[in-house]
Coordinates of C-alpha atoms and ligand atoms in Angstrom, one line a residue:
Chain A
M1246 CA -52.5 6.4 35.1
I1247 CA -52.5 3.5 35.8
T1248 CA -51.4 2.0 39.0
A1249 CA -51.8 -1.3 39.9
G1250 CA -53.1 -2.8 43.8
I1251 CA -49.7 -4.2 45.3
R1252 CA -51.3 -6.9 47.4
D1253 CA -50.0 -6.8 51.3
Q1254 CA -49.0 -10.5 51.6
G1255 CA -47.6 -9.6 55.7
L1256 CA -44.1 -9.6 54.1
G1257 CA -43.1 -5.8 55.3
V1258 CA -43.7 -5.3 51.4
S1259 CA -42.6 -1.3 51.2
E1260 CA -44.7 1.2 49.2
K1261 CA -41.6 2.8 48.1
E1262 CA -41.6 3.5 44.1
L1263 CA -38.5 2.2 42.4
I1264 CA -39.6 2.0 38.5
R1265 CA -41.9 4.7 37.1
C1266 CA -42.6 5.8 33.3
E1267 CA -44.6 8.7 32.3
G1268 CA -46.1 9.0 28.8
V1269 CA -43.3 6.4 27.4
W1270 CA -44.0 5.6 23.4
K1271 CA -41.0 3.7 21.9
I1272 CA -41.6 3.7 18.3
Y1273 CA -39.0 1.3 15.7
N1274 CA -37.9 3.0 12.5
E1275 CA -39.1 6.3 13.0
D1276 CA -39.7 8.4 10.3
R1277 CA -38.6 6.0 8.4
P1278 CA -40.8 3.3 6.2
H1279 CA -41.7 0.3 8.2
E1280 CA -42.5 3.0 11.0
V1281 CA -43.5 0.4 13.7
Q1282 CA -45.2 2.0 16.9
A1283 CA -44.6 -0.6 19.5
L1284 CA -46.0 1.4 22.7
A1285 CA -48.0 4.4 23.0
D1286 CA -48.3 6.6 25.9
V1287 CA -47.5 4.0 28.5
S1288 CA -47.4 5.2 32.4
L1289 CA -46.8 3.0 35.1
K1290 CA -45.2 2.4 38.7
I1291 CA -43.6 -0.5 40.5
T1292 CA -43.0 -0.4 44.1
E1293 CA -39.6 -1.3 45.3
G1294 CA -40.0 -5.3 46.2
S1295 CA -42.5 -6.3 44.1
F1296 CA -43.4 -8.9 42.0
T1297 CA -44.6 -7.5 38.8
I1298 CA -46.5 -9.2 36.0
L1299 CA -46.7 -7.7 32.4
G1300 CA -49.2 -9.3 30.6
G1301 CA -50.3 -9.4 27.1
P1302 CA -50.5 -10.9 23.9
S1303 CA -47.2 -11.5 21.4
G1304 CA -46.6 -8.3 19.8
S1305 CA -48.0 -6.2 22.3
G1306 CA -44.8 -4.5 23.2
K1307 CA -43.7 -6.2 26.4
T1308 CA -40.2 -7.1 25.4
T1309 CA -40.1 -3.3 24.5
L1310 CA -41.2 -2.1 27.4
L1311 CA -39.1 -4.0 29.3
A1312 CA -36.4 -3.1 27.7
L1313 CA -36.8 0.2 28.4
L1314 CA -37.2 -0.6 31.9
G1315 CA -34.4 -2.3 31.8
T1316 CA -32.1 0.4 30.6
M1317 CA -31.1 -1.8 27.5
D1318 CA -32.9 0.4 24.7
R1319 CA -34.4 4.2 25.0
P1320 CA -37.4 5.6 24.5
S1321 CA -38.9 8.0 21.8
R1322 CA -40.4 9.9 24.0
G1323 CA -42.0 10.1 27.8
K1324 CA -39.7 9.5 30.8
I1325 CA -38.3 6.5 33.1
F1326 CA -37.6 7.3 36.6
I1327 CA -35.9 4.2 38.6
G1328 CA -34.8 5.2 41.9
G1329 CA -36.2 8.7 41.6
K1330 CA -33.4 9.4 38.8
D1331 CA -34.3 10.4 35.3
I1332 CA -32.7 7.7 33.3
T1333 CA -33.4 9.4 30.1
A1334 CA -31.6 11.9 31.3
L1335 CA -28.4 9.3 31.4
S1336 CA -25.3 8.8 29.2
D1337 CA -24.6 6.1 27.5
T1338 CA -21.7 4.9 30.3
A1339 CA -24.2 5.9 33.4
L1340 CA -26.9 3.8 32.0
A1341 CA -24.5 0.9 31.7
S1342 CA -23.4 1.4 35.3
L1343 CA -26.8 1.3 36.2
R1344 CA -27.4 -1.5 34.1
R1345 CA -24.4 -3.3 36.0
G1346 CA -25.5 -2.3 39.2
S1347 CA -29.2 -2.7 39.6
I1348 CA -30.7 -4.8 36.9
G1349 CA -30.5 -8.4 36.0
F1350 CA -31.9 -8.9 32.5
V1351 CA -33.1 -13.0 31.9
F1352 CA -34.0 -12.9 28.1
Q1353 CA -36.8 -14.7 25.9
N1354 CA -34.3 -16.5 24.2
F1355 CA -31.6 -16.4 27.1
N1356 CA -29.0 -15.0 24.7
L1357 CA -26.0 -17.2 26.2
I1358 CA -23.1 -16.7 24.7
P1359 CA -22.5 -20.3 22.7
R1360 CA -18.4 -20.6 22.6
L1361 CA -18.2 -20.0 26.5
S1362 CA -19.7 -22.4 29.7
A1363 CA -22.3 -22.0 32.0
W1364 CA -19.6 -20.4 34.5
E1365 CA -17.7 -18.6 32.0
N1366 CA -21.5 -17.3 30.5
V1367 CA -22.4 -16.2 34.4
S1368 CA -19.8 -14.3 35.2
A1369 CA -19.5 -12.3 32.0
P1370 CA -21.0 -9.3 33.3
I1371 CA -18.0 -9.3 36.3
V1372 CA -14.9 -9.9 34.0
P1373 CA -14.4 -6.0 33.6
V1374 CA -14.5 -5.2 37.4
E1375 CA -13.3 -8.6 38.8
S1376 CA -9.9 -9.2 37.5
K1377 CA -9.1 -12.6 39.3
E1378 CA -10.4 -15.5 37.5
K1379 CA -10.5 -17.7 40.6
D1380 CA -12.9 -15.1 42.0
R1381 CA -15.2 -14.4 39.5
R1382 CA -15.2 -18.6 39.0
D1383 CA -16.3 -18.7 42.7
R1384 CA -18.8 -16.2 43.0
A1385 CA -20.3 -17.8 39.5
V1386 CA -20.1 -21.8 40.6
G1387 CA -22.0 -20.5 43.9
L1388 CA -25.2 -19.3 42.2
L1389 CA -24.8 -22.4 39.9
Q1390 CA -24.8 -24.5 42.4
K1391 CA -27.7 -22.5 44.0
F1392 CA -29.7 -23.6 41.3
G1393 CA -28.7 -27.5 41.1
L1394 CA -26.3 -26.4 38.0
A1395 CA -22.8 -27.4 39.8
E1396 CA -21.7 -30.2 37.9
R1397 CA -23.1 -28.2 34.5
A1398 CA -20.7 -25.3 35.4
S1399 CA -18.2 -26.5 32.5
H1400 CA -20.7 -27.4 30.1
T1401 CA -21.8 -25.2 26.8
P1402 CA -25.0 -23.5 26.6
E1403 CA -25.7 -26.3 24.1
E1404 CA -25.4 -28.7 26.2
L1405 CA -27.8 -28.0 28.3
S1406 CA -31.9 -28.2 28.3
G1407 CA -33.7 -25.5 27.8
G1408 CA -34.7 -25.2 31.8
E1409 CA -30.9 -25.3 32.5
Q1410 CA -30.3 -22.9 29.7
Q1411 CA -32.5 -20.4 31.5
R1412 CA -31.2 -21.4 35.0
V1413 CA -27.9 -20.1 33.8
A1414 CA -29.4 -17.5 32.3
I1415 CA -30.8 -16.1 36.0
A1416 CA -27.5 -17.0 38.0
R1417 CA -25.9 -14.4 34.7
A1418 CA -28.5 -11.7 36.1
L1419 CA -27.9 -12.5 39.5
V1420 CA -24.1 -12.2 39.5
N1421 CA -24.3 -8.5 40.5
D1422 CA -26.3 -8.5 42.8
P1423 CA -29.2 -6.5 41.7
R1424 CA -31.8 -4.9 43.0
I1425 CA -33.9 -5.5 39.9
I1426 CA -35.3 -8.4 38.0
I1427 CA -36.3 -8.6 34.5
L1428 CA -37.6 -11.7 32.7
D1429 CA -39.2 -11.9 29.4
E1430 CA -41.9 -14.8 28.9
P1431 CA -39.7 -16.9 31.5
T1432 CA -41.7 -20.1 30.8
S1433 CA -42.2 -19.8 26.9
N1434 CA -38.8 -21.9 26.6
I1435 CA -39.0 -24.4 29.0
D1436 CA -41.2 -27.4 29.9
A1437 CA -43.7 -28.4 32.8
E1438 CA -40.8 -29.5 35.1
A1439 CA -38.5 -26.5 34.7
T1440 CA -41.5 -24.1 34.8
A1441 CA -42.2 -25.6 38.4
V1442 CA -38.2 -24.9 39.4
L1443 CA -38.2 -21.4 38.0
I1444 CA -41.6 -20.7 40.1
D1445 CA -39.4 -21.9 43.3
I1446 CA -36.4 -19.4 42.1
L1447 CA -38.7 -16.8 41.2
N1448 CA -40.1 -17.4 45.0
G1449 CA -36.8 -17.3 46.3
L1450 CA -36.0 -14.0 44.2
K1451 CA -38.7 -12.3 46.1
A1452 CA -38.2 -13.4 49.3
E1453 CA -34.2 -11.8 49.1
G1454 CA -36.5 -8.8 48.7
R1455 CA -35.7 -8.2 44.7
T1456 CA -38.1 -6.5 42.4
L1457 CA -39.3 -9.0 39.9
L1458 CA -40.8 -7.6 36.7
V1459 CA -42.1 -10.4 34.5
S1460 CA -43.8 -10.4 31.3
T1461 CA -45.9 -13.9 30.3
H1462 CA -49.1 -14.6 28.4
D1463 CA -49.9 -17.6 30.4
Q1464 CA -51.2 -17.8 33.7
V1465 CA -48.9 -20.1 35.9
L1466 CA -47.2 -16.9 37.1
R1467 CA -50.3 -14.8 38.1
P1468 CA -50.4 -16.4 41.3
L1469 CA -47.0 -15.0 42.5
A1470 CA -47.9 -11.3 41.7
D1471 CA -48.2 -8.3 43.6
A1472 CA -49.4 -6.2 40.3
V1473 CA -50.0 -7.2 36.9
F1474 CA -50.3 -4.8 33.6
E1475 CA -52.1 -6.0 30.7
L1476 CA -50.4 -4.2 27.3
K1477 CA -52.6 -4.6 24.3
R1478 CA -51.5 -2.9 20.6
G1479 CA -49.0 -0.9 23.2
R1480 CA -51.1 0.9 25.4
L1481 CA -51.7 -0.4 29.1
S1482 CA -55.3 -1.3 29.5
G1483 CA -56.9 -2.4 32.9
Chain B
M995 CA -6.1 -19.0 14.7
L996 CA -6.0 -21.5 11.9
C997 CA -6.4 -19.4 9.2
L998 CA -3.8 -16.7 10.8
V999 CA -1.1 -19.2 10.9
A1000 CA -2.1 -20.3 6.9
I1001 CA -1.6 -16.8 5.8
L1002 CA 1.9 -16.4 7.8
F1003 CA 3.3 -19.8 7.4
P1004 CA 3.8 -19.1 3.6
F1005 CA 5.1 -15.3 4.3
I1006 CA 7.5 -16.7 7.0
S1007 CA 9.2 -19.4 4.9
A1008 CA 9.2 -17.6 1.7
I1009 CA 11.5 -15.0 3.4
A1010 CA 13.2 -17.0 5.0
I1011 CA 14.1 -19.5 2.3
L1012 CA 14.9 -15.7 0.4
E1013 CA 17.1 -14.4 3.2
G1014 CA 19.1 -17.9 3.3
V1015 CA 19.5 -17.5 -0.8
K1016 CA 20.7 -14.2 -0.4
A1017 CA 23.1 -15.1 2.4
Q1018 CA 24.0 -17.9 0.3
S1019 CA 25.5 -16.2 -2.8
E1020 CA 26.4 -13.1 -1.2
L1021 CA 28.9 -15.6 0.9
S1022 CA 30.1 -16.7 -2.9
V1023 CA 30.5 -13.2 -4.1
T1024 CA 32.0 -11.7 -1.3
E1025 CA 35.0 -14.2 -1.1
G1026 CA 35.5 -13.7 -4.9
A1027 CA 37.3 -11.4 -7.0
D1028 CA 36.7 -8.1 -7.4
I1029 CA 36.1 -7.4 -10.7
F1030 CA 34.1 -8.8 -13.8
V1031 CA 35.1 -8.0 -16.8
T1032 CA 32.7 -8.8 -20.1
M1033 CA 32.8 -7.8 -23.7
D1034 CA 29.5 -5.9 -24.7
M1035 CA 27.4 -7.4 -27.4
F1036 CA 24.3 -5.6 -28.5
G1037 CA 24.5 -3.9 -24.7
R1038 CA 24.4 -7.5 -23.3
N1039 CA 27.5 -9.4 -21.5
G1040 CA 29.3 -10.8 -24.2
V1041 CA 32.6 -13.1 -24.9
I1042 CA 36.0 -12.1 -23.7
P1043 CA 39.2 -13.1 -25.3
I1044 CA 40.7 -15.5 -22.9
E1045 CA 44.2 -13.9 -24.4
M1046 CA 42.8 -10.2 -22.9
A1047 CA 43.7 -11.7 -19.2
A1048 CA 47.2 -11.0 -19.8
A1049 CA 47.0 -7.7 -20.8
M1050 CA 44.4 -6.6 -17.7
E1051 CA 47.5 -8.4 -15.1
Q1052 CA 49.6 -5.7 -16.7
I1053 CA 47.4 -3.2 -14.9
D1054 CA 48.6 -1.1 -12.1
G1055 CA 46.4 -2.2 -8.9
V1056 CA 45.5 -5.7 -10.1
T1057 CA 47.1 -8.7 -8.8
K1058 CA 45.3 -11.4 -10.6
A1059 CA 43.3 -12.0 -13.7
V1060 CA 41.2 -15.2 -14.3
P1061 CA 39.5 -16.0 -17.0
R1062 CA 36.3 -18.0 -16.5
A1063 CA 33.3 -19.7 -18.6
V1064 CA 30.3 -20.2 -16.8
G1065 CA 27.6 -21.5 -18.5
R1066 CA 24.0 -24.0 -17.7
I1067 CA 24.8 -27.7 -19.2
Y1068 CA 22.6 -30.6 -18.3
I1069 CA 24.0 -33.5 -16.6
G1070 CA 20.9 -36.6 -17.0
N1071 CA 17.8 -35.0 -16.6
K1072 CA 19.0 -32.5 -14.0
L1073 CA 20.8 -28.8 -14.8
A1074 CA 23.8 -27.2 -13.4
V1075 CA 25.9 -24.9 -14.0
L1076 CA 29.5 -25.3 -15.5
L1077 CA 32.3 -23.3 -14.2
G1078 CA 35.5 -23.4 -16.1
I1079 CA 38.4 -22.3 -14.1
E1080 CA 41.9 -22.1 -14.7
G1081 CA 45.0 -23.4 -13.1
D1082 CA 43.7 -23.7 -8.9
E1083 CA 41.4 -20.5 -9.1
K1084 CA 38.7 -22.4 -7.9
P1085 CA 35.6 -20.7 -6.0
P1086 CA 36.7 -19.7 -2.3
S1087 CA 33.8 -20.7 -0.8
V1088 CA 34.2 -24.7 -2.2
N1089 CA 36.0 -27.0 -0.3
F1090 CA 37.5 -30.0 -1.5
I1091 CA 37.0 -33.1 0.4
K1092 CA 38.2 -35.6 -2.0
G1093 CA 40.8 -35.5 -5.3
S1094 CA 42.0 -33.1 -6.9
L1095 CA 41.6 -30.2 -9.4
P1096 CA 40.4 -31.0 -12.6
K1097 CA 42.7 -31.2 -14.9
A1098 CA 41.6 -32.2 -19.1
E1099 CA 38.7 -33.7 -19.7
E1100 CA 37.9 -33.8 -15.7
V1101 CA 35.8 -32.6 -13.3
V1102 CA 34.8 -31.1 -10.1
I1103 CA 31.4 -32.0 -8.7
G1104 CA 29.9 -31.1 -5.9
K1105 CA 28.7 -33.3 -3.0
G1106 CA 24.9 -32.8 -3.7
L1107 CA 25.7 -33.7 -7.2
A1108 CA 27.7 -36.4 -6.9
K1109 CA 25.2 -37.9 -4.3
H1110 CA 22.4 -37.3 -6.9
L1111 CA 24.3 -39.4 -9.8
G1112 CA 26.0 -42.3 -7.3
L1113 CA 29.3 -40.6 -8.9
D1114 CA 33.0 -41.5 -7.0
V1115 CA 36.3 -39.9 -8.0
G1116 CA 36.9 -41.6 -10.8
D1117 CA 33.8 -42.3 -12.6
K1118 CA 33.1 -41.5 -15.7
L1119 CA 30.0 -38.6 -16.5
N1120 CA 28.5 -37.3 -19.4
I1121 CA 27.8 -34.3 -19.8
G1122 CA 25.1 -32.5 -22.1
T1123 CA 26.1 -29.0 -23.3
R1124 CA 23.2 -28.4 -25.6
V1125 CA 20.3 -29.6 -27.2
V1126 CA 21.1 -29.9 -31.4
A1127 CA 17.6 -31.5 -32.5
F1128 CA 14.5 -33.2 -31.6
L1129 CA 14.3 -36.6 -32.8
E1130 CA 10.8 -38.2 -32.3
G1131 CA 10.0 -35.2 -30.1
E1132 CA 13.1 -36.4 -27.8
P1133 CA 15.4 -33.4 -27.5
Y1134 CA 18.9 -34.8 -28.7
I1135 CA 21.5 -33.3 -26.4
I1136 CA 25.1 -33.2 -27.4
K1137 CA 27.2 -35.2 -24.7
K1138 CA 30.5 -35.0 -23.9
I1139 CA 32.4 -37.8 -21.8
F1140 CA 34.3 -37.0 -18.2
R1141 CA 36.2 -38.0 -15.1
V1142 CA 35.1 -37.3 -12.0
S1143 CA 38.6 -36.0 -10.5
G1144 CA 37.4 -34.2 -7.0
I1145 CA 34.7 -34.0 -4.8
F1146 CA 33.9 -30.6 -3.2
D1147 CA 31.3 -29.1 -0.2
S1148 CA 30.4 -25.8 -0.4
Q1149 CA 28.4 -23.5 2.7
S1150 CA 26.0 -23.1 -0.3
G1151 CA 24.0 -26.7 -0.6
I1152 CA 22.9 -24.7 -4.1
W1153 CA 26.6 -25.0 -5.2
A1154 CA 26.9 -28.5 -3.9
S1155 CA 23.9 -29.5 -5.9
N1156 CA 24.7 -27.9 -9.0
L1157 CA 27.8 -26.3 -9.6
V1158 CA 30.6 -28.6 -11.8
L1159 CA 34.0 -27.2 -12.2
M1160 CA 36.3 -27.9 -15.1
D1161 CA 39.5 -26.4 -16.9
I1162 CA 38.5 -23.4 -18.3
Y1163 CA 40.1 -25.0 -22.2
D1164 CA 37.8 -27.9 -21.7
A1165 CA 34.6 -25.3 -20.5
V1166 CA 35.3 -23.2 -23.6
S1167 CA 35.3 -26.3 -26.0
V1168 CA 31.8 -27.3 -24.0
F1169 CA 30.1 -24.1 -24.6
E1170 CA 32.1 -24.0 -28.0
M1171 CA 33.4 -20.1 -27.7
D1172 CA 37.1 -21.3 -28.9
D1173 CA 39.1 -18.8 -27.1
F1174 CA 36.5 -16.6 -25.6
A1175 CA 35.6 -16.8 -21.7
T1176 CA 32.1 -15.2 -20.3
D1177 CA 34.4 -13.3 -18.2
I1178 CA 37.9 -12.3 -16.5
S1179 CA 37.4 -11.7 -13.0
L1180 CA 40.4 -9.5 -11.4
H1181 CA 41.9 -9.6 -8.0
V1182 CA 42.3 -6.1 -7.2
R1183 CA 44.1 -4.3 -5.0
P1184 CA 42.0 -2.8 -1.9
G1185 CA 41.3 0.5 -2.9
Y1186 CA 42.3 0.2 -6.8
D1187 CA 38.7 -1.0 -7.6
E1188 CA 37.9 2.6 -9.5
A1189 CA 41.2 3.4 -10.9
V1190 CA 41.3 -0.1 -12.5
S1191 CA 38.0 0.6 -13.6
K1192 CA 39.3 3.5 -15.4
S1193 CA 42.1 2.0 -17.0
L1194 CA 40.2 -0.6 -18.1
Q1195 CA 37.8 1.8 -20.1
K1196 CA 40.5 3.0 -21.6
M1197 CA 42.0 -0.4 -22.6
N1198 CA 38.8 -1.0 -24.5
P1199 CA 35.9 1.3 -24.9
Y1200 CA 33.8 -2.3 -25.5
F1201 CA 34.1 -3.3 -22.0
R1202 CA 31.7 -4.0 -19.7
I1203 CA 32.7 -4.2 -16.2
Q1204 CA 30.6 -4.9 -13.1
T1205 CA 31.8 -5.4 -9.8
K1206 CA 29.1 -8.4 -9.7
G1207 CA 30.1 -11.9 -10.2
L1208 CA 29.3 -13.1 -13.4
V1209 CA 28.7 -16.4 -11.8
K1210 CA 26.8 -15.0 -9.0
T1211 CA 24.1 -14.0 -11.5
Y1212 CA 24.2 -17.1 -13.4
I1213 CA 23.5 -19.3 -9.8
D1214 CA 20.9 -15.9 -8.6
R1215 CA 19.8 -14.7 -11.0
G1216 CA 16.7 -17.3 -11.6
F1217 CA 16.4 -16.5 -7.6
N1218 CA 16.3 -13.0 -7.7
M1219 CA 14.0 -12.8 -10.3
K1220 CA 11.8 -15.3 -8.6
G1221 CA 12.4 -13.7 -5.3
G1222 CA 11.0 -10.7 -7.1
V1223 CA 7.6 -12.1 -8.6
F1224 CA 7.5 -14.2 -5.6
A1225 CA 7.0 -10.9 -3.5
V1226 CA 5.2 -8.6 -6.0
L1227 CA 2.5 -12.1 -5.4
Y1228 CA 2.3 -11.9 -2.1
V1229 CA 1.7 -8.3 -1.8
V1230 CA -1.3 -9.6 -4.3
A1231 CA -2.2 -12.3 -1.7
F1232 CA -2.4 -9.8 1.1
A1233 CA -4.0 -7.6 -0.2
L1234 CA -6.4 -10.3 -1.7
T1235 CA -6.5 -11.9 2.1
I1236 CA -7.2 -8.9 4.0
P1237 CA -10.6 -8.7 2.4
A1238 CA -10.9 -12.6 2.6
I1239 CA -10.4 -12.0 6.3
L1240 CA -12.9 -9.8 6.7
V1241 CA -15.3 -11.5 4.3
T1242 CA -14.7 -14.6 6.1
S1243 CA -15.0 -12.9 9.6
G1244 CA -18.1 -11.4 7.9
F1245 CA -19.6 -14.9 8.9
G1246 CA -19.0 -14.4 12.5
L1247 CA -20.1 -10.8 12.5
S1248 CA -23.7 -11.2 13.6
E1249 CA -22.3 -13.2 16.0
R1250 CA -19.7 -10.8 17.1
R1251 CA -23.0 -8.0 17.1
K1252 CA -24.8 -10.5 19.2
E1253 CA -21.9 -11.0 21.9
T1254 CA -21.2 -7.5 22.1
G1255 CA -24.9 -6.7 22.6
I1256 CA -25.2 -9.5 25.3
L1257 CA -22.2 -7.9 26.9
K1258 CA -23.2 -4.5 26.9
A1259 CA -26.6 -6.1 28.2
A1260 CA -24.8 -7.1 31.1
G1261 CA -23.1 -3.9 32.1
W1262 CA -20.3 -4.0 29.8
Q1263 CA -19.0 0.1 29.2
T1264 CA -18.2 0.0 25.4
H1265 CA -14.6 1.0 26.0
E1266 CA -14.7 -2.7 28.1
V1267 CA -15.9 -4.3 25.3
L1268 CA -13.3 -2.4 23.1
E1269 CA -10.5 -3.1 25.3
M1270 CA -11.6 -6.9 25.5
V1271 CA -11.7 -7.3 21.8
F1272 CA -8.1 -5.4 21.4
F1273 CA -6.4 -7.5 24.5
E1274 CA -8.1 -11.1 22.6
N1275 CA -6.6 -9.9 19.3
I1276 CA -3.3 -8.9 20.7
M1277 CA -3.1 -12.5 22.3
L1278 CA -4.5 -14.1 18.6
A1279 CA -1.8 -12.6 17.2
L1280 CA 0.7 -13.8 19.8
I1281 CA -0.1 -17.2 19.3
S1282 CA -0.2 -17.3 15.9
A1283 CA 2.9 -15.8 14.7
P1284 CA 5.4 -17.8 16.8
A1285 CA 3.0 -20.8 16.0
A1286 CA 3.7 -19.6 12.0
F1287 CA 7.1 -19.4 12.7
V1288 CA 7.5 -22.7 14.5
L1289 CA 5.8 -24.4 11.8
S1290 CA 8.0 -23.3 9.2
F1291 CA 11.0 -23.3 11.3
V1292 CA 10.1 -27.0 11.2
W1293 CA 9.2 -27.3 7.6
I1294 CA 11.7 -25.9 6.2
K1295 CA 14.4 -27.5 8.2
L1296 CA 12.8 -30.8 9.3
F1297 CA 11.4 -30.9 6.1
N1298 CA 13.5 -29.1 3.1
A1299 CA 10.5 -27.0 2.8
P1300 CA 8.3 -29.0 0.1
F1301 CA 5.8 -27.2 -2.1
I1302 CA 7.4 -23.5 -0.9
A1303 CA 11.0 -24.3 -2.0
Q1304 CA 9.8 -25.1 -5.4
I1305 CA 7.9 -21.8 -5.3
I1306 CA 10.6 -19.7 -4.6
I1307 CA 13.7 -21.6 -6.1
P1308 CA 13.3 -21.7 -9.5
G1309 CA 14.1 -24.9 -11.5
A1310 CA 14.4 -26.1 -7.5
E1311 CA 13.1 -29.2 -9.5
S1312 CA 15.6 -29.7 -12.2
I1313 CA 18.7 -29.5 -10.2
A1314 CA 20.1 -32.3 -7.6
A1315 CA 18.1 -32.3 -4.3
F1316 CA 20.0 -30.0 -2.0
P1317 CA 19.0 -28.6 1.5
V1318 CA 16.8 -25.9 0.8
P1319 CA 19.1 -22.5 1.9
S1320 CA 17.0 -20.5 5.2
K1321 CA 17.5 -17.7 7.5
F1322 CA 15.2 -16.3 10.1
M1323 CA 15.4 -12.7 11.0
P1324 CA 14.0 -10.9 13.8
M1325 CA 12.4 -8.6 11.0
P1326 CA 9.8 -11.0 9.4
F1327 CA 8.9 -12.3 12.9
V1328 CA 7.8 -8.9 14.2
F1329 CA 6.0 -8.2 10.9
S1330 CA 4.0 -11.1 11.0
F1331 CA 3.0 -10.4 14.4
F1332 CA 1.9 -6.8 13.4
F1333 CA 0.5 -8.6 10.4
A1334 CA -1.4 -11.2 12.4
L1335 CA -2.9 -8.2 14.6
L1336 CA -3.8 -5.7 11.8
L1337 CA -5.5 -8.8 10.3
T1338 CA -7.6 -9.8 13.5
M1339 CA -8.6 -5.4 14.1
A1340 CA -9.3 -5.3 10.6
G1341 CA -11.9 -8.5 11.1
S1342 CA -13.2 -7.4 14.3
I1343 CA -12.8 -3.6 15.6
Y1344 CA -15.4 -2.1 13.2
S1345 CA -17.6 -4.6 13.6
T1346 CA -17.1 -4.6 17.6
W1347 CA -17.3 -0.9 18.1
S1348 CA -20.2 -0.3 15.6
A1349 CA -22.3 -2.9 18.1
A1350 CA -20.7 -1.7 21.1
V1351 CA -21.8 2.0 21.0
V1352 CA -25.7 1.7 20.1
S1353 CA -28.1 0.1 22.7
P1354 CA -28.1 -3.7 24.0
V1355 CA -31.2 -4.1 21.7
E1356 CA -29.7 -2.4 18.8
A1357 CA -26.5 -4.5 18.8
M1358 CA -28.5 -7.9 19.8
K1359 CA -31.0 -7.6 16.9
Ligands
ADP2358 N1 -36.1 -3.7 16.7 C1 -37.5 -3.8 16.1 N2 -37.5 -3.0 14.7 C2 -39.0 -3.0 14.6 N3 -40.4 -3.4 15.1 C3 -39.9 -4.0 16.4 C4 -38.5 -4.2 16.8 N4 -38.8 -4.9 17.9 C5 -40.1 -5.3 17.8 N5 -40.7 -5.0 17.3 C6 -42.0 -4.6 16.9 O1 -42.9 -3.9 18.1 C7 -44.5 -4.5 18.5 C8 -43.7 -5.2 20.0 O2 -43.1 -6.4 20.0 P1 -42.5 -6.9 21.1 O3 -42.2 -5.7 22.2 O4 -41.0 -7.6 20.9 O5 -44.1 -7.7 22.0 P2 -43.5 -8.7 22.5 O6 -42.7 -9.1 23.7 O7 -45.4 -8.3 23.8 O8 -44.5 -9.8 21.4 C9 -44.3 -5.9 17.7 O9 -45.1 -5.1 16.4 C10 -42.8 -6.1 16.8 O10 -42.6 -6.4 15.9
MG2359 MG1 -41.3 -10.6 23.4

């Protein structure tokens, strides 16, 4: 098992384990033609409140691993624990509840819903739990404001720049106030200026005590990391 | 939604017009006589000697026997229905607004027809009876001249635009039927219908006895037939639109899958996604059904149902312009709501469900 060392930055980062996976495999199209072994025997631990970077070349399995840790998909083999609970044993319903309560996911391509405005996208996760539209709107606009997007609240995604879309996606990931934020290659679809804003946002989230898990294959985010894992053809190395 | 309205609109309009036509013809017939007698001619309705009316009047229970002559005629380039009547036996749903009943070589025409031809009481009218030859390709129609003695109005816009009343003997000569009528209509004392029918059959086994008006048959035959044809066509159209909707919504299929995946990724439960789609569909149906209803109401009442009336009322273009009858009933409305719901559900529930039960990653692929 590979456990990345935690650099104590004097911020009182606890050593409490939040996420752990043990011998996780992911094989797409298993027992079918075009079988792909995306992850092989991956084991790791992530401490609460840490900033973890998942590196590795394209196709190495970063997105796949993030999806598994984010409860978006189930491993083919192995176990994943979140907060001590074996999530591979949970029902779909329980997984959805866990996702809603504890995990915010920012996709590489943001995955905003094109027909909805920025604030509607941000509030989409809480539609089933917050019946009053005004409350949803207030919460969404509050988050957008935090990211300097208050005036963009009623714009649709296609009216926004890549960096702005990403911030809408981050706001959406935060709308349920989750402990864990996962970002898949957040620097890949934005320019340098937006990257600087992103770094500020990530620092802010970390300061709030959230656990951040970020995949990236460039170096700009490395200085923020408490831990770095490298994936190579589906396996963790060094 | 536009798609839904486009499908519902012709349906609602067609039903409303068909109901309107039906209501008008029922009006014309229920007010009329009780029994109609014709002669059997190879199993069809054949002409009946006018003089038989006198004998029929002797039957117990018959209060009146009225010979009538009815048929298609040409007035200018328009088709009309000519009804020959005896004495003051005008159809009850016809109300005189001007002039008097037709005497020899006179006609009474409806308001719509009078307006179309620009005729008033006292004017002369050419009635074409039948095409006897084609001269250089043009039909040569035998014509007779009549004087307009009166103008009537009717609750039935179609009648007011295509019915011409004439003295029975004139009508018989127009139709070249000598002393024959197309039918003899009997007014019967209440409860005597069956007894009268039996007596008639005894009187002459070749009588064809009908309790529905021949006039109605003449005027409405086309409508009803077309109504039936239309209904069949519509069923076919339905059968075609459902897969068409499925295909078109198939274009949104990957979007819907993806959206479902995004919501699931954001923590939505499967049942929450399905409930939302269900609710959206109900809203869509709730909006499109009344929208289609209002649209067809405006289309028919304000614009006199262009395009649609021609399809449903056969020969509508060959009779003088008339206000298209319509009757908006609650059932077609309720039906369109459910139909709209069915269509949207068919187009979305399965695709949503299939995306909602798999993992978010799978759905977003
Ligand atoms: N849904 C899928 N079906 C089949 N193969 C997949 C699927 N998703 C990813 N893969 C394959 O799994 C491997 C890892 O992909 P991915 O996790 O996206 O890598 P990365 O994010 O590091 O670029 C790649 O070979 C990719 O082609
Ligand atoms: Mg990736």
